[in-house]
Coordinates of N, CA, C and O in Angstrom, one line a residue:
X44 N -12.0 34.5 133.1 CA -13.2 35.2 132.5 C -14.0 35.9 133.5 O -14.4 37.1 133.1
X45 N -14.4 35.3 134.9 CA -15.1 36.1 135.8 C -14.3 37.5 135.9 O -15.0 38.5 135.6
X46 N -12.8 37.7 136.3 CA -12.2 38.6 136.8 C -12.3 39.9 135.7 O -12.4 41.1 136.0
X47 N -12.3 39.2 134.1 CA -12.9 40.1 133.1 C -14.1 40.6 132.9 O -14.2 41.5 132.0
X48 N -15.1 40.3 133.6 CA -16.5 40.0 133.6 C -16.3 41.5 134.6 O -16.3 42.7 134.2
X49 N -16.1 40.9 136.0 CA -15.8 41.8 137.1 C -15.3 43.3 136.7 O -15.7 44.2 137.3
X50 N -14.4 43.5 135.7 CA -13.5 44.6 135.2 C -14.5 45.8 134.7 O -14.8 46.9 135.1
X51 N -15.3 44.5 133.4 CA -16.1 45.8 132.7 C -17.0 45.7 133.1 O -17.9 45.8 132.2
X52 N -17.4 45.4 134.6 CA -18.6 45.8 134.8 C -18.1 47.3 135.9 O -19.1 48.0 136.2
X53 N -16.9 47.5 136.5 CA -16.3 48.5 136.9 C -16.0 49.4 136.3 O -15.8 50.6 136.7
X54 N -15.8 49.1 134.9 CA -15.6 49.9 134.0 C -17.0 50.9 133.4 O -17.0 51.9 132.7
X55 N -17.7 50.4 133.8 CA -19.1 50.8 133.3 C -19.7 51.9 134.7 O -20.7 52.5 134.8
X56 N -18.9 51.7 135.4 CA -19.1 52.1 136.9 C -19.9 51.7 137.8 O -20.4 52.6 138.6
X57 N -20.4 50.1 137.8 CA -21.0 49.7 138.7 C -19.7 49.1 139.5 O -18.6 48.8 139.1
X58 N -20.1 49.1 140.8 CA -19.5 48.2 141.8 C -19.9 47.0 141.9 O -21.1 46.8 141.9
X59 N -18.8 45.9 142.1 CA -19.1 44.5 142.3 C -18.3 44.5 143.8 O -17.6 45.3 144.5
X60 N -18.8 43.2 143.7 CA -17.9 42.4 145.2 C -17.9 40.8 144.9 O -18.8 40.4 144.2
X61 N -17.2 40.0 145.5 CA -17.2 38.3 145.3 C -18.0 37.9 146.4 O -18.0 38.2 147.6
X62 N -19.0 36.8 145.3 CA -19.9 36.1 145.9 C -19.4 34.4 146.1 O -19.0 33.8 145.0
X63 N -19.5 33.6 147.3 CA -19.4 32.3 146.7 C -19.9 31.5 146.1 O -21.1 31.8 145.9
X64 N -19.5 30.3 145.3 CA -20.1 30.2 143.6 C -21.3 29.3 144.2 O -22.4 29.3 143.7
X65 N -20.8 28.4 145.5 CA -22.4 27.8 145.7 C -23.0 27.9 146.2 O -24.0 27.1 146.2
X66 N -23.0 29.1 147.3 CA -23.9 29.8 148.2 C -24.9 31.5 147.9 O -25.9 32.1 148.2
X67 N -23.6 31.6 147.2 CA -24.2 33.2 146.4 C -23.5 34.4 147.7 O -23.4 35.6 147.6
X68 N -23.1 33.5 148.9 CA -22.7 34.7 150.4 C -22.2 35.5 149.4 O -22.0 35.2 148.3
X69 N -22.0 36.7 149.9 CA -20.5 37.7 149.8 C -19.2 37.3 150.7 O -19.1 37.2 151.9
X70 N -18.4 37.2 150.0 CA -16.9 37.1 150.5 C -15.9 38.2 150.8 O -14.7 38.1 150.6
X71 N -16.6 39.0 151.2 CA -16.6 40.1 152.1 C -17.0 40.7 153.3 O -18.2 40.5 153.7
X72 N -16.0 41.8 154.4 CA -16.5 41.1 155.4 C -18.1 42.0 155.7 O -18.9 41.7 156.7
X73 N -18.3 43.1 154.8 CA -19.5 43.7 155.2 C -20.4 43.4 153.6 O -21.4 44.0 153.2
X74 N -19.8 42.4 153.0 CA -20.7 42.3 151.6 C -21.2 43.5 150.8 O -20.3 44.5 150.9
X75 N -22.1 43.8 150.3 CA -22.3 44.7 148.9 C -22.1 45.3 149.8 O -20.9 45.0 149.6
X76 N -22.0 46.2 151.2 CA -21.4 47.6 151.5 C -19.9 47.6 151.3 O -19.2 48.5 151.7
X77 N -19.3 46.3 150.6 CA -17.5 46.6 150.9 C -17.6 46.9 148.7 O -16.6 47.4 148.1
X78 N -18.6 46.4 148.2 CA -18.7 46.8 146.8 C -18.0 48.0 146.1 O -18.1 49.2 146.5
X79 N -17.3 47.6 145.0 CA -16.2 48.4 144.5 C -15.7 48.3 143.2 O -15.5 47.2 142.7
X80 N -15.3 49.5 142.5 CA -15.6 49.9 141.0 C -13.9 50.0 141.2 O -13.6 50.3 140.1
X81 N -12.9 50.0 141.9 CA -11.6 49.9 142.0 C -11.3 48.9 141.2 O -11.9 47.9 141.7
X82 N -10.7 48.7 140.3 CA -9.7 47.5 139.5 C -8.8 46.9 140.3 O -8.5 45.7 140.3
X83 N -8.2 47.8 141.1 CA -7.1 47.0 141.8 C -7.6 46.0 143.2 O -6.9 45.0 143.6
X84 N -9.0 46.5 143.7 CA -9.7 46.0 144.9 C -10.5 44.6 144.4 O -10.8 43.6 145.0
X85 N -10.8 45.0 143.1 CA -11.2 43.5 142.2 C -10.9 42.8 141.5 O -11.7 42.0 141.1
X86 N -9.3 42.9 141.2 CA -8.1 42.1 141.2 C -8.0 41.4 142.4 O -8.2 40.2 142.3
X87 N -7.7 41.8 143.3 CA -7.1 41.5 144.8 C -8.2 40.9 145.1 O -7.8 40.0 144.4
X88 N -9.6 40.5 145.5 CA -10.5 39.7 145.9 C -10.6 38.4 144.8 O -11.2 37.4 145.3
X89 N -10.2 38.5 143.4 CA -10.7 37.1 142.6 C -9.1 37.0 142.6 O -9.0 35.8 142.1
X90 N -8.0 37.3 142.7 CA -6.8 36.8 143.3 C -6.9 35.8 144.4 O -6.4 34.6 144.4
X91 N -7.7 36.4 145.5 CA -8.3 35.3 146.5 C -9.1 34.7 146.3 O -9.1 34.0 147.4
X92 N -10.0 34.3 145.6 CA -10.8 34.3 145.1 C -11.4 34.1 143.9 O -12.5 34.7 143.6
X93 N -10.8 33.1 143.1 CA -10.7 33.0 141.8 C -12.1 32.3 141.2 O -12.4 32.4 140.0
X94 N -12.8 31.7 142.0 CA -13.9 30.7 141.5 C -15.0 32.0 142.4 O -15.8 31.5 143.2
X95 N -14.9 33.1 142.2 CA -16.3 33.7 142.9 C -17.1 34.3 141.9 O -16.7 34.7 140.9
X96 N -18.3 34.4 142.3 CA -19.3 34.6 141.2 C -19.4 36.1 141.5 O -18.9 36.5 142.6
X97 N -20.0 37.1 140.5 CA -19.7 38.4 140.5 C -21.1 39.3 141.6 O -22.2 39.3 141.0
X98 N -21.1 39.7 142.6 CA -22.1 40.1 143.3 C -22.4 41.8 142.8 O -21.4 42.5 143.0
X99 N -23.4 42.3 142.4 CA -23.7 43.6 142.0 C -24.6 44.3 143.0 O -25.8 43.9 142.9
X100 N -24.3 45.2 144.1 CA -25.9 46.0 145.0 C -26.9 46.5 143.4 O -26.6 46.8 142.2
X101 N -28.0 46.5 144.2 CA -28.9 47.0 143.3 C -29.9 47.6 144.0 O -29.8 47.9 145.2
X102 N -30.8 47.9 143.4 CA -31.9 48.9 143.9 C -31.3 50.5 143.6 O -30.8 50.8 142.5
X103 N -31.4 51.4 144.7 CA -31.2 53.2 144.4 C -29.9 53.0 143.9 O -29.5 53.5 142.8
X104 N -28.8 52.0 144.8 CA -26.9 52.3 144.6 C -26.6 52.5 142.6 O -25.8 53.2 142.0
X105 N -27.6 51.6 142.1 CA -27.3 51.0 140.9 C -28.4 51.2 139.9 O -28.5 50.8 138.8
X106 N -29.1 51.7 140.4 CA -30.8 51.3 139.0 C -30.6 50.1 138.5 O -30.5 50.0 137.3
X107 N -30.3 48.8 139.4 CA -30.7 47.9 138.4 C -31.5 47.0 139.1 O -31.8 47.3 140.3
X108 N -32.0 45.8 138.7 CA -32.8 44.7 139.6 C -32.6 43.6 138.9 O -32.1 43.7 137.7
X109 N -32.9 42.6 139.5 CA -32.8 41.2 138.8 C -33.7 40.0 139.0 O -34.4 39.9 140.0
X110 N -33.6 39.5 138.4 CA -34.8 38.0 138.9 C -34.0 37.2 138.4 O -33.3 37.2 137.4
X111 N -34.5 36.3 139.9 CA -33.8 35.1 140.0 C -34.3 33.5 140.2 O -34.6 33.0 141.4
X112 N -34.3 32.9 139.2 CA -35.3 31.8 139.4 C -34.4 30.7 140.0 O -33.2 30.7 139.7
X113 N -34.6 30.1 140.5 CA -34.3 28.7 141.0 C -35.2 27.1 141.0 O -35.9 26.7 141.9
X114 N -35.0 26.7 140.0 CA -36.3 25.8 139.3 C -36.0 24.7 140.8 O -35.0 24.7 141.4
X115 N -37.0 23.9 141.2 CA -36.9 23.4 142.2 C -35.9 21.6 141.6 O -35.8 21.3 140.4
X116 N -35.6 21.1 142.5 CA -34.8 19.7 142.0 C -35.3 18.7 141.8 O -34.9 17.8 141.0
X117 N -36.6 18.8 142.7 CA -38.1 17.7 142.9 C -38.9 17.5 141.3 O -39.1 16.6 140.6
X118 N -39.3 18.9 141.3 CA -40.1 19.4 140.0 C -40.2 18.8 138.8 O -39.4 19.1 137.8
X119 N -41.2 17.8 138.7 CA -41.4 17.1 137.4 C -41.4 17.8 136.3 O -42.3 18.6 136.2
X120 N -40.2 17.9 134.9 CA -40.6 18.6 134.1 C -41.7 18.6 132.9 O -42.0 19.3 131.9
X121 N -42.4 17.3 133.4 CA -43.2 17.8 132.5 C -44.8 18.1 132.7 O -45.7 18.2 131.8
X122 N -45.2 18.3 134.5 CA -46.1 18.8 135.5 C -45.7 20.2 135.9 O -46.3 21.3 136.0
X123 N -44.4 19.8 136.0 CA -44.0 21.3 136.9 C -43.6 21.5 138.2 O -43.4 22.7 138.5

């Protein structure tokens, strides 16, 4: 499902790249500068790569941005 994820978001003409699933790195060797709207280059990285989470550049490359929360592990949920 990720590698389909990966597709149509190349299809749309953003570039991705593979991120690791529990670090978020890029698994590439210059990361979002090796990012790529190629099918066959994002086949071949989740080929290696099967459990990687989808990495998008953003800002000017992309018009897009994102937020990203990370609720803490400590964090009482019903204080906060």
């Amino acid at each position: 499902p990720v590698l389909e994820a990966a597709l149509a978001y190349a299809a749309r003409g953003w570039a991705v790249f593979p991120c690791h699933p529990g670090t978020k790195a890029p698994l590439t060797k210059r990361g979002l500068k090796d990012a790529s709207a190629d099918p066959a280059a994002i086949r071949l990285w989740w080929a290696s790569h099967p459990d990687a989470m989808i990495g998008l550049p953003l800002g000017g490359a992309t018009g897009l941005f994102a937020l990203d929360f990370d609720p803490r592990e400590e964090a009482d949920p019903e204080t906060g």
